Coordinates of N, CA and C and ligand atoms in Angstrom, one line a residue:
A1 N -109.3 25.4 -102.1 CA -109.7 25.7 -101.1 C -108.3 24.7 -100.2
D2 N -107.5 25.4 -99.3 CA -106.1 24.0 -99.1 C -106.8 24.2 -97.0
P3 N -106.9 23.4 -97.3 CA -107.3 23.0 -94.8 C -106.2 23.0 -94.5
R4 N -105.1 23.4 -95.1 CA -104.2 22.9 -94.8 C -103.7 24.5 -93.7
T5 N -104.4 25.5 -94.4 CA -103.7 26.9 -94.2 C -104.8 27.1 -92.3
F6 N -104.7 27.7 -91.9 CA -105.9 28.5 -90.8 C -106.9 29.0 -91.6
Y7 N -106.6 29.7 -92.7 CA -107.9 30.5 -93.2 C -108.7 29.3 -94.5
D8 N -108.6 28.6 -95.0 CA -109.2 27.1 -95.3 C -109.8 26.7 -94.0
A9 N -109.3 26.8 -93.3 CA -109.8 25.2 -91.5 C -110.8 26.1 -91.7
V10 N -111.0 27.7 -91.4 CA -111.9 28.4 -90.3 C -112.8 29.2 -91.3
G11 N -113.0 28.3 -92.8 CA -113.9 28.9 -93.5 C -113.5 30.0 -94.7
G12 N -112.8 30.4 -94.7 CA -112.0 31.6 -95.1 C -112.5 32.5 -95.6
E13 N -112.9 33.1 -96.6 CA -113.4 34.5 -97.1 C -114.5 35.2 -96.0
E14 N -115.7 33.7 -95.9 CA -116.6 34.5 -95.4 C -116.2 34.8 -94.2
T15 N -115.8 33.6 -93.6 CA -115.4 33.8 -91.9 C -114.8 34.8 -91.5
F16 N -113.7 36.0 -92.2 CA -113.4 36.8 -92.2 C -114.5 38.0 -92.0
R17 N -115.2 37.6 -93.3 CA -115.7 38.8 -93.5 C -116.8 39.1 -92.5
K18 N -117.4 38.5 -92.0 CA -118.1 38.4 -90.4 C -117.7 38.6 -89.5
L19 N -116.5 38.1 -89.2 CA -115.5 38.8 -87.9 C -115.1 40.4 -88.2
V20 N -114.9 40.6 -89.4 CA -114.2 42.1 -89.3 C -116.0 43.2 -89.6
A21 N -116.7 42.6 -90.1 CA -118.0 42.8 -90.0 C -118.6 43.4 -88.7
R22 N -118.4 42.5 -87.8 CA -118.7 43.0 -86.3 C -117.5 43.5 -85.7
F23 N -116.6 43.1 -85.6 CA -115.6 44.3 -85.5 C -116.4 45.8 -85.6
Y24 N -116.3 46.0 -86.8 CA -116.4 47.4 -87.5 C -117.6 47.7 -86.5
A25 N -118.7 46.8 -86.5 CA -119.9 47.2 -86.2 C -119.8 47.8 -84.4
E26 N -119.2 47.3 -83.7 CA -118.8 47.9 -82.2 C -117.9 48.5 -82.6
V27 N -116.4 49.0 -83.7 CA -116.3 50.2 -83.0 C -116.9 51.7 -83.3
A28 N -117.7 51.2 -84.7 CA -118.8 52.2 -85.4 C -119.4 53.0 -83.8
D29 N -120.0 52.0 -82.6 CA -120.7 52.5 -81.5 C -120.0 52.9 -80.8
D30 N -118.2 52.8 -80.5 CA -117.2 52.9 -79.7 C -116.8 54.2 -79.2
E31 N -116.7 55.0 -78.2 CA -116.5 56.1 -77.9 C -114.8 56.5 -78.3
V32 N -114.2 55.5 -77.3 CA -112.8 55.7 -77.2 C -112.0 55.5 -79.1
L33 N -112.5 54.4 -79.6 CA -112.1 53.7 -80.9 C -112.9 54.6 -82.2
R34 N -114.0 55.0 -82.1 CA -115.0 56.0 -83.6 C -113.6 56.9 -83.8
P35 N -114.0 58.1 -82.5 CA -112.6 59.7 -83.3 C -111.4 59.2 -83.9
L36 N -110.8 57.6 -83.1 CA -109.6 57.7 -84.1 C -109.9 57.4 -85.4
Y37 N -111.2 57.2 -86.0 CA -110.4 56.9 -87.3 C -110.5 58.2 -88.0
P38 N -109.9 58.1 -89.0 CA -110.1 59.5 -89.9 C -111.4 59.8 -90.9
E39 N -111.5 58.6 -91.3 CA -112.9 58.6 -91.6 C -114.2 58.8 -91.5
E40 N -114.8 59.6 -91.9 CA -116.2 58.8 -91.6 C -116.9 58.2 -92.4
D41 N -116.4 57.3 -93.1 CA -116.7 56.0 -93.9 C -116.3 54.6 -93.5
L42 N -116.6 53.7 -92.5 CA -115.7 52.9 -91.4 C -115.8 52.1 -93.1
G43 N -115.7 51.6 -94.0 CA -116.0 50.9 -95.0 C -114.9 50.5 -95.9
P44 N -113.9 51.7 -96.2 CA -112.5 51.0 -96.3 C -111.5 50.4 -95.2
A45 N -111.7 50.6 -94.4 CA -111.0 50.1 -93.0 C -111.3 49.2 -92.8
E46 N -112.5 48.9 -92.9 CA -113.1 47.6 -92.7 C -112.4 46.6 -93.7
D47 N -111.9 47.0 -94.9 CA -111.6 46.2 -96.2 C -110.4 45.9 -95.8
R48 N -109.7 46.7 -95.5 CA -107.8 46.2 -95.4 C -107.5 46.0 -94.0
L49 N -108.2 45.8 -93.0 CA -108.3 44.8 -91.7 C -109.0 43.8 -92.2
R50 N -109.8 43.5 -93.5 CA -110.4 42.1 -93.1 C -108.8 41.6 -94.2
L51 N -108.5 42.3 -95.4 CA -107.5 41.6 -96.2 C -106.2 41.2 -95.7
F52 N -105.9 42.6 -94.5 CA -104.5 41.8 -94.0 C -104.9 40.9 -93.2
L53 N -106.2 40.3 -92.5 CA -106.4 39.4 -91.6 C -105.9 37.9 -92.1
M54 N -106.7 38.3 -93.8 CA -106.8 36.8 -94.3 C -105.6 36.7 -95.3
Q55 N -104.9 38.1 -95.2 CA -103.1 36.9 -95.7 C -102.5 36.8 -94.6
Y56 N -102.5 37.2 -93.5 CA -101.6 36.7 -92.9 C -101.9 35.2 -92.2
W57 N -103.0 35.4 -92.3 CA -103.7 33.0 -91.8 C -103.1 32.5 -93.1
G58 N -102.9 33.1 -94.1 CA -102.7 32.1 -95.3 C -103.6 32.3 -96.4
G59 N -104.5 33.2 -96.1 CA -105.3 33.3 -97.4 C -104.6 34.3 -98.6
P60 N -105.6 34.6 -99.4 CA -105.1 35.6 -100.7 C -104.1 36.6 -100.4
Q61 N -102.7 36.9 -100.9 CA -102.6 38.0 -100.5 C -102.9 39.6 -101.3
T62 N -103.7 39.9 -101.6 CA -104.5 40.9 -102.1 C -104.2 42.5 -100.7
Y63 N -104.3 42.1 -99.7 CA -103.9 43.2 -99.1 C -102.1 43.8 -99.4
S64 N -101.0 43.0 -99.4 CA -100.6 43.4 -100.3 C -100.1 44.4 -100.9
E65 N -100.6 43.4 -102.5 CA -100.8 44.1 -103.5 C -101.6 45.0 -103.2
Q66 N -102.4 45.6 -102.8 CA -103.3 46.5 -102.5 C -102.3 48.2 -102.0
R67 N -101.8 47.1 -100.3 CA -101.4 48.3 -99.5 C -100.0 48.2 -99.4
G68 N -98.9 47.2 -99.5 CA -97.6 47.0 -99.6 C -97.3 46.4 -98.7
H69 N -95.9 46.3 -98.2 CA -95.6 45.4 -97.0 C -96.5 46.7 -96.0
P70 N -97.0 44.8 -95.0 CA -97.9 45.7 -94.0 C -97.5 47.1 -92.9
R71 N -96.5 47.4 -92.3 CA -95.3 47.6 -91.6 C -97.0 48.3 -90.6
L72 N -97.1 47.7 -89.8 CA -98.5 48.3 -89.5 C -98.2 49.1 -87.9
R73 N -97.0 48.8 -87.5 CA -96.7 50.1 -86.4 C -96.5 51.0 -86.7
M74 N -95.5 51.1 -88.1 CA -95.4 52.5 -88.5 C -97.0 53.2 -89.1
R75 N -97.8 52.2 -89.7 CA -99.1 52.6 -89.8 C -100.2 52.9 -88.8
H76 N -99.5 52.8 -87.3 CA -100.9 53.2 -86.4 C -100.2 54.3 -85.8
A77 N -98.6 55.0 -86.2 CA -98.3 55.9 -85.2 C -98.5 57.0 -85.6
P78 N -99.9 57.4 -86.6 CA -100.4 58.5 -86.0 C -101.4 59.0 -84.9
F79 N -101.9 57.3 -84.7 CA -103.0 57.1 -83.5 C -102.5 57.1 -82.4
K80 N -102.9 57.8 -81.3 CA -102.6 57.4 -79.9 C -103.4 56.2 -79.6
I81 N -102.6 55.1 -79.2 CA -102.8 53.8 -78.6 C -101.9 53.5 -77.4
G82 N -103.1 53.8 -76.1 CA -102.3 53.2 -75.4 C -103.3 52.3 -74.7
P83 N -103.7 52.3 -73.3 CA -104.2 51.3 -73.0 C -105.9 51.5 -73.3
I84 N -106.3 52.8 -73.1 CA -107.7 52.6 -72.9 C -107.8 52.2 -74.4
E85 N -106.8 52.8 -75.1 CA -107.8 52.3 -77.2 C -107.2 50.8 -76.9
R86 N -105.7 50.0 -76.8 CA -105.8 48.6 -77.2 C -107.3 48.4 -76.0
D87 N -107.9 48.4 -74.5 CA -108.7 47.1 -73.7 C -110.1 48.2 -75.2
A88 N -109.9 48.7 -75.5 CA -111.2 49.0 -76.4 C -111.0 48.3 -77.7
W89 N -110.2 48.2 -78.3 CA -110.1 47.1 -79.7 C -110.4 45.7 -79.2
L90 N -109.9 45.8 -78.4 CA -109.8 44.6 -77.8 C -111.4 43.6 -77.5
R91 N -112.0 45.0 -76.6 CA -113.1 44.5 -76.5 C -114.1 44.3 -77.4
A92 N -113.7 45.2 -78.3 CA -114.5 44.9 -79.9 C -113.9 43.8 -80.4
M93 N -113.1 43.3 -79.7 CA -112.4 41.8 -80.8 C -113.2 40.4 -80.6
R94 N -112.9 40.7 -79.3 CA -113.7 39.7 -79.0 C -114.9 39.4 -78.9
I95 N -116.1 40.1 -78.6 CA -117.2 40.6 -79.3 C -117.3 39.5 -81.4
A96 N -116.4 39.7 -82.0 CA -115.9 39.7 -83.0 C -115.6 38.4 -82.9
V97 N -114.9 37.6 -82.2 CA -114.4 36.2 -82.6 C -115.4 35.5 -81.7
D98 N -115.8 35.8 -80.4 CA -117.3 35.4 -80.3 C -118.4 35.1 -80.8
E99 N -118.6 35.7 -81.5 CA -120.2 35.4 -82.3 C -119.6 35.2 -83.2
T100 N -118.3 35.2 -83.8 CA -118.4 34.6 -85.6 C -118.2 33.3 -85.7
G101 N -118.1 32.4 -84.4 CA -118.4 31.2 -84.2 C -117.1 30.1 -84.3
I102 N -116.2 31.0 -84.3 CA -114.9 29.4 -85.0 C -114.5 28.4 -83.6
P103 N -114.6 27.7 -83.7 CA -113.9 26.6 -83.6 C -112.8 26.5 -82.9
E104 N -112.6 24.9 -81.7 CA -111.1 25.6 -81.5 C -110.3 24.6 -82.4
P105 N -109.0 24.1 -82.2 CA -108.5 25.0 -81.2 C -107.8 26.5 -82.0
Y106 N -108.6 26.8 -83.6 CA -108.3 28.1 -83.9 C -108.7 29.2 -83.6
R107 N -109.8 29.1 -82.9 CA -110.7 30.5 -81.9 C -109.8 31.0 -80.7
T108 N -109.0 30.3 -79.8 CA -108.0 30.2 -78.9 C -106.9 30.7 -80.1
K109 N -106.3 30.6 -80.7 CA -104.7 30.5 -82.0 C -105.3 32.4 -82.2
L110 N -106.4 31.8 -82.6 CA -106.8 33.6 -83.4 C -106.5 34.6 -82.0
W111 N -107.0 34.3 -81.4 CA -107.1 35.4 -79.9 C -105.8 35.7 -79.3
D112 N -104.9 34.9 -79.3 CA -103.7 35.1 -78.6 C -102.9 35.9 -79.3
Y113 N -103.0 35.6 -81.2 CA -102.4 36.3 -82.2 C -102.7 37.7 -82.1
L114 N -104.4 38.2 -81.4 CA -104.7 38.9 -81.5 C -104.6 40.1 -80.5
E115 N -104.2 39.4 -79.0 CA -104.0 40.1 -77.8 C -102.4 40.4 -78.0
M116 N -102.1 39.3 -78.5 CA -100.3 40.1 -78.8 C -100.6 41.4 -79.8
A117 N -101.2 40.8 -80.6 CA -100.8 42.3 -82.4 C -100.9 43.4 -81.1
A118 N -102.3 43.6 -80.1 CA -103.6 44.7 -79.4 C -102.1 45.7 -79.2
Q119 N -101.7 44.5 -78.5 CA -100.2 44.8 -77.4 C -98.6 45.6 -78.8
S120 N -98.4 44.9 -79.4 CA -97.5 45.4 -80.2 C -97.5 46.2 -80.8
M121 N -98.9 47.0 -81.0 CA -99.2 48.2 -81.2 C -99.6 49.5 -80.5
M122 N -99.7 49.1 -79.2 CA -99.6 50.9 -78.6 C -98.0 51.2 -78.8
N123 N -98.7 52.9 -78.4 CA -97.2 53.5 -79.0 C -96.9 54.8 -78.0
S124 N -98.3 54.6 -76.5 CA -97.9 55.5 -75.1 C -98.7 54.3 -74.3
W125 N -98.7 55.0 -73.6 CA -98.4 54.4 -72.0 C -99.3 55.5 -71.2
V126 N -100.1 56.2 -71.5 CA -100.8 56.8 -71.1 C -102.3 56.8 -71.8
Ligands
HEM201 C1 -105.6 51.2 -89.5 C2 -106.5 52.0 -84.9 C3 -104.9 47.4 -83.3 C4 -103.8 45.9 -88.2 C5 -105.8 51.4 -88.4 C6 -106.5 52.8 -87.8 C7 -106.8 52.5 -87.3 C8 -106.7 51.6 -86.0 C9 -107.5 54.6 -86.6 C10 -106.9 53.4 -89.5 C11 -108.2 53.2 -90.4 C12 -107.9 53.1 -91.6 O1 -107.1 52.5 -92.1 O2 -108.6 54.0 -91.9 C13 -106.3 50.6 -84.2 C14 -106.3 50.6 -82.7 C15 -105.7 49.7 -82.1 C16 -105.3 48.5 -83.9 C17 -106.6 51.9 -81.7 C18 -105.5 49.3 -81.0 C19 -104.6 48.5 -80.0 C20 -104.6 46.4 -84.6 C21 -104.4 45.3 -84.9 C22 -103.7 44.9 -86.2 C23 -104.8 46.3 -86.8 C24 -103.7 44.7 -83.9 C25 -103.5 43.9 -87.0 C26 -104.0 42.1 -86.1 C27 -105.2 47.2 -89.4 C28 -104.3 46.8 -90.4 C29 -104.8 49.2 -90.6 C30 -104.7 49.7 -89.6 C31 -104.3 46.0 -91.2 C32 -104.7 49.5 -92.3 C33 -103.5 49.4 -92.6 C34 -103.2 50.1 -93.9 O3 -103.2 49.5 -95.0 O4 -103.7 51.7 -94.4 N1 -106.0 50.9 -86.8 N2 -105.7 49.3 -84.7 N3 -105.0 47.5 -85.8 N4 -105.3 48.4 -88.6 FE1 -105.5 48.8 -86.3

């Protein structure tokens, strides 16, 4: 473990596992988000988001080994992501971040990134 990385400073894989599992528990019950997911099983989508975030914050590069370059805007192009979808995603993520118990200043840094990333994923203005 390298505590200079955000990844290790917040608790490594276990923390990202909790965060993303909590997020997908919200997605499963969300009437805006759930219909967007093409697969009945949310497990594979959960794995992809967890591996992406682990990689982004300085953990193992498994996401890119499995999926290649993230190209997240391109990968989201098939889904309409307007203000309603963005807000639903951030609502679910807010709960996940709060309940994962990540201490400051990491929590704010993570949240600011997620808000920026959700904004940048928009591809519709209605
Ligand atoms: C994939 C929705 C924002 C990261 C997906 C998928 C959907 C989706 C429907 C396909 C599910 C699947 O992987 O099978 C949304 C919506 C967003 C949003 C509605 C609202 C703004 C974000 C943000 C991030 C992100 C902000 C990163 C910080 C990912 C990743 C994948 C993914 C890594 C899997 C890409 C792949 O390797 O195929 N998203 N997303 N998403 N999303 Fe999002």
